[in-house]
Short mmCIF file of C-alpha atoms in Angstrom, two decimals:
data_model
loop_
_atom_site.label_atom_id
_atom_site.label_comp_id
_atom_site.label_asym_id
_atom_site.label_seq_id
_atom_site.Cartn_x
_atom_site.Cartn_y
_atom_site.Cartn_z
CA PHE A 226 -5.82 22.23 14.83
CA ASP A 227 -7.83 25.07 13.25
CA THR A 228 -5.05 27.56 14.02
CA LEU A 229 -2.54 25.26 12.32
CA LYS A 230 -4.63 24.60 9.23
CA SER A 231 -3.18 27.32 7.00
CA GLY A 232 0.40 26.43 7.84
CA LEU A 233 -0.38 22.74 7.48
CA GLY A 234 -1.66 23.29 3.97
CA LYS A 235 1.67 24.88 3.06
CA GLU A 236 3.57 22.00 4.68
CA LEU A 237 1.62 19.46 2.65
CA ALA A 238 2.32 21.39 -0.53
CA GLU A 239 6.03 21.49 0.33
CA ILE A 240 6.15 17.74 0.87
CA GLN A 241 4.64 17.16 -2.56
CA LYS A 242 6.95 19.70 -4.19
CA ASN A 243 10.14 18.44 -2.52
CA SER A 244 9.29 14.76 -2.18
CA LYS A 245 12.63 13.73 -3.72
CA ASN A 246 14.45 15.35 -0.79
CA SER A 247 14.50 12.28 1.44
CA THR A 248 15.70 14.11 4.55
CA GLN A 249 12.91 16.68 4.43
CA THR A 250 10.35 14.09 3.38
CA ARG A 251 11.24 11.78 6.25
CA TYR A 252 10.33 14.31 8.92
CA GLY A 253 7.35 15.64 6.99
CA VAL A 254 5.79 12.23 6.46
CA GLN A 255 6.33 11.19 10.07
CA PHE A 256 4.56 14.38 11.16
CA LEU A 257 1.65 13.71 8.81
CA ARG A 258 1.39 10.13 9.99
CA THR A 259 0.98 11.45 13.56
CA LEU A 260 -1.80 13.78 12.43
CA THR A 261 -3.75 10.91 10.87
CA GLY A 262 -4.18 9.55 14.38
CA ILE A 263 -6.68 12.40 14.97
CA LYS A 264 -9.63 10.65 13.35
CA ALA A 265 -11.98 13.58 13.92
CA ARG A 266 -9.79 15.64 11.55
CA HIS A 267 -9.54 13.17 8.70
CA ALA A 268 -11.94 15.20 6.55
CA ASP A 269 -9.82 18.33 7.01
CA LEU A 270 -6.65 16.41 6.20
CA LEU A 271 -8.21 14.98 3.04
CA ASP A 272 -9.23 18.48 1.97
CA LEU A 273 -5.62 19.58 2.46
CA LYS A 274 -4.48 16.80 0.08
CA ILE A 275 -2.76 14.57 2.60
CA VAL A 276 -3.24 11.51 0.38
CA GLU A 277 -1.41 13.28 -2.44
CA ALA A 278 1.45 14.13 -0.06
CA PHE A 279 1.78 10.52 1.13
CA SER A 280 1.60 9.30 -2.47
CA ALA A 281 4.37 11.64 -3.59
CA ALA A 282 6.58 10.54 -0.70
CA LEU A 283 6.08 6.86 -1.55
CA ARG A 284 6.57 7.45 -5.27
CA ASP A 285 9.89 9.24 -4.91
CA ASN A 286 11.39 7.26 -2.04
CA SER A 287 10.61 3.63 -2.80
CA SER A 288 13.72 2.70 -4.80
CA PRO A 289 16.41 0.95 -2.74
CA SER A 290 19.87 2.47 -2.93
CA SER A 291 22.68 0.64 -4.70
CA ASP A 292 24.23 -0.34 -1.38
CA GLY A 293 20.99 -1.74 0.05
CA ASP A 294 17.93 -0.40 1.81
CA ASN A 295 18.87 2.61 3.90
CA ALA A 296 17.17 3.43 7.15
CA ARG A 297 15.70 6.66 5.80
CA LEU A 298 13.88 4.86 2.99
CA VAL A 299 12.38 2.35 5.42
CA LEU A 300 11.22 5.14 7.75
CA ILE A 301 9.55 7.06 4.91
CA LEU A 302 7.81 3.99 3.53
CA ASP A 303 6.69 2.86 6.97
CA ALA A 304 5.28 6.27 7.95
CA GLY A 305 3.58 6.71 4.57
CA CYS A 306 1.94 3.29 4.69
CA ARG A 307 0.81 3.75 8.29
CA GLY A 308 -0.66 7.13 7.44
CA LEU A 309 -2.60 5.68 4.51
CA MET A 310 -3.79 2.85 6.74
CA GLU A 311 -5.18 5.30 9.30
CA LEU A 312 -7.02 7.16 6.55
CA SER A 313 -8.40 3.94 5.08
CA THR A 314 -10.20 2.86 8.24
CA ASP A 315 -13.42 4.56 7.10
CA GLU A 316 -15.21 4.52 3.76
CA VAL A 317 -14.53 8.16 2.84
CA GLY A 318 -10.82 7.87 3.57
CA ALA A 319 -10.46 4.55 1.76
CA LYS A 320 -12.15 6.02 -1.30
CA ALA A 321 -9.78 9.01 -1.23
CA VAL A 322 -6.72 6.76 -0.96
CA ALA A 323 -7.93 4.72 -3.93
CA GLN A 324 -8.82 7.70 -6.11
CA ARG A 325 -5.90 10.02 -5.35
CA GLY A 326 -2.90 7.85 -6.09
CA GLY A 327 -2.48 6.01 -2.80
CA THR A 328 -3.27 2.52 -4.09
CA ARG A 329 -1.09 3.00 -7.16
CA GLN A 330 1.94 3.74 -4.98
CA LEU A 331 1.19 0.89 -2.58
CA LEU A 332 1.00 -1.47 -5.56
CA ASN A 333 4.30 -0.12 -6.84
CA VAL A 334 5.86 -0.96 -3.48
CA ILE A 335 4.65 -4.57 -3.40
CA ASP A 336 5.39 -5.03 -7.10
CA SER A 337 9.04 -4.18 -6.30
CA ALA A 338 9.28 -6.70 -3.44
CA GLU A 339 12.08 -8.64 -5.11
CA LEU A 340 14.31 -5.55 -4.98
CA TYR A 341 14.05 -5.18 -1.22
CA SER A 342 15.90 -6.84 1.61
CA SER A 343 14.08 -8.30 4.60
CA GLU A 344 14.28 -4.86 6.26
CA VAL A 345 11.31 -3.82 4.12
CA ASP A 346 9.16 -6.89 4.86
CA GLY A 347 7.19 -4.92 7.46
CA VAL A 348 6.43 -2.22 4.90
CA LEU A 349 5.27 -4.82 2.38
CA LEU A 350 2.93 -6.29 4.96
CA LEU A 351 1.57 -2.84 5.81
CA SER A 352 0.99 -2.07 2.13
CA LEU A 353 -0.96 -5.29 1.68
CA LYS A 354 -3.06 -4.59 4.78
CA VAL A 355 -3.98 -1.11 3.49
CA LEU A 356 -4.97 -2.57 0.13
CA GLU A 357 -7.13 -5.14 1.93
CA LEU A 358 -8.94 -2.32 3.73
CA ILE A 359 -9.55 -0.47 0.47
CA CYS A 360 -10.77 -3.59 -1.30
CA ARG A 361 -13.58 -4.09 1.21
CA GLU A 362 -15.67 -1.89 -1.06
CA ALA A 363 -16.50 -2.70 -4.68
CA SER A 364 -15.31 0.73 -5.84
CA GLY A 365 -11.91 0.11 -4.24
CA ARG A 366 -11.60 -3.32 -5.83
CA THR A 367 -12.44 -1.84 -9.22
CA ILE A 368 -9.69 0.77 -8.96
CA VAL A 369 -7.08 -1.72 -7.74
CA ASN A 370 -7.96 -4.10 -10.57
CA LYS A 371 -7.68 -1.29 -13.11
CA GLN A 372 -4.20 -0.61 -11.73
CA ASP A 373 -3.31 -4.27 -12.38
CA GLY A 374 -3.29 -5.01 -8.68
CA GLY A 375 -3.48 -8.78 -9.10
CA THR A 376 -0.23 -8.89 -11.01
CA ALA A 377 1.52 -6.77 -8.35
CA VAL A 378 0.29 -9.12 -5.61
CA VAL A 379 1.55 -12.15 -7.53
CA ALA A 380 4.94 -10.43 -7.95
CA CYS A 381 5.06 -9.95 -4.17
CA LEU A 382 4.17 -13.62 -3.65
CA ARG A 383 6.90 -14.67 -6.02
CA ALA A 384 9.48 -12.60 -4.16
CA LYS A 385 8.31 -13.30 -0.60
CA GLY A 386 6.58 -16.66 -0.89
CA THR A 387 8.52 -18.09 2.05
CA HIS A 388 7.37 -15.31 4.40
CA GLU A 389 4.23 -16.69 6.05
CA GLU A 390 2.54 -13.41 7.02
CA ILE A 391 3.17 -11.77 3.65
CA SER A 392 1.96 -14.88 1.80
CA ARG A 393 -1.19 -14.99 3.91
CA SER A 394 -1.92 -11.31 3.29
CA CYS A 395 -1.29 -11.72 -0.44
CA LEU A 396 -3.74 -14.62 -0.57
CA ASN A 397 -6.35 -12.66 1.37
CA LEU A 398 -6.01 -9.74 -1.02
CA LEU A 399 -6.18 -11.95 -4.10
CA SER A 400 -9.39 -13.51 -2.77
CA LYS A 401 -10.92 -10.01 -2.77
CA LEU A 402 -9.69 -9.20 -6.27
CA PHE A 403 -10.83 -12.38 -8.00
CA ASP A 404 -13.26 -11.78 -10.82
CA GLU A 405 -13.81 -13.26 -14.25
CA GLU A 406 -11.53 -10.77 -15.97
CA MET A 407 -8.61 -11.59 -13.68
CA VAL A 408 -8.82 -15.35 -14.14
CA LYS A 409 -6.72 -15.80 -17.28
CA LYS A 410 -4.05 -13.39 -16.06
CA LEU A 411 -3.55 -14.87 -12.61
CA VAL A 412 -4.16 -18.62 -12.78
CA SER A 413 -1.00 -19.46 -14.71
CA GLN A 414 1.09 -17.31 -12.37
CA LEU A 415 -0.49 -18.82 -9.26
CA VAL A 416 0.14 -22.35 -10.49
CA LYS A 417 3.84 -21.56 -10.87
CA LEU A 418 3.89 -20.25 -7.32
CA SER A 419 1.95 -23.10 -5.75
CA GLU A 420 5.00 -25.05 -4.59
CA SER A 421 6.61 -22.21 -2.66
CA ILE A 422 3.43 -20.89 -1.04
CA GLY A 423 1.51 -24.15 -0.73
CA LYS A 424 2.41 -24.67 2.91
CA HIS A 425 0.63 -21.42 3.80
CA PHE A 426 -2.68 -22.45 2.19
CA THR A 427 -5.73 -23.21 4.31
CA PRO A 428 -8.82 -25.02 3.02
CA GLY A 429 -10.40 -21.60 2.55
CA ASP A 430 -7.54 -20.43 0.37
CA LEU A 431 -7.76 -23.57 -1.71
CA GLY A 432 -11.47 -23.00 -2.08
CA ASN A 433 -10.86 -19.50 -3.38
CA LEU A 434 -8.33 -20.78 -5.92
CA SER A 435 -10.70 -23.59 -6.93
CA ARG A 436 -13.44 -21.05 -7.66
CA LEU A 437 -10.96 -18.99 -9.66
CA ALA A 438 -9.75 -21.96 -11.69
CA GLY A 439 -13.27 -23.26 -12.16
#
């Protein structure tokens, strides 16, 4: 790895620079996602700005084409989300993902759920799982709330309320984001959604919503 470090830094810079080139980005992001599996090198990868590279790839390749979601887009989003998930498994990595644009791009993905076909449902679920990891810590929750994360989650619920796993993950994430400041913004939206997602509620979910409403 040490012998590759210099060249890897250049590769990461190229991915950020040419992130709108979906063909190049696809292979670059898949390579980076593989590297994140080497947990002992996460600190080196963070120093080389891997979060920024993933964020650029998600930012510039998350809009579905006019003729539907193409396979390349799904591959880029999937690899980017999986890479961010690997990095978010420890506190240092989760903090970096939150502070360096990762959460903002993940929120953009779930906020756009209504634009995607079912081919992207797996990516939406991955995005929500990464955000759940980041929101374990108060600092992560603060950043996601500042990025209007609650509204993005509600948008995802509205679009994918009939998908049980996505609904469950949305509810889990909302339970982590609830605070006094979010109450007024989310309650009215959640009430409108209650019919479509109600069948996925457990007593614990209802308890969370009761505390929010109360």
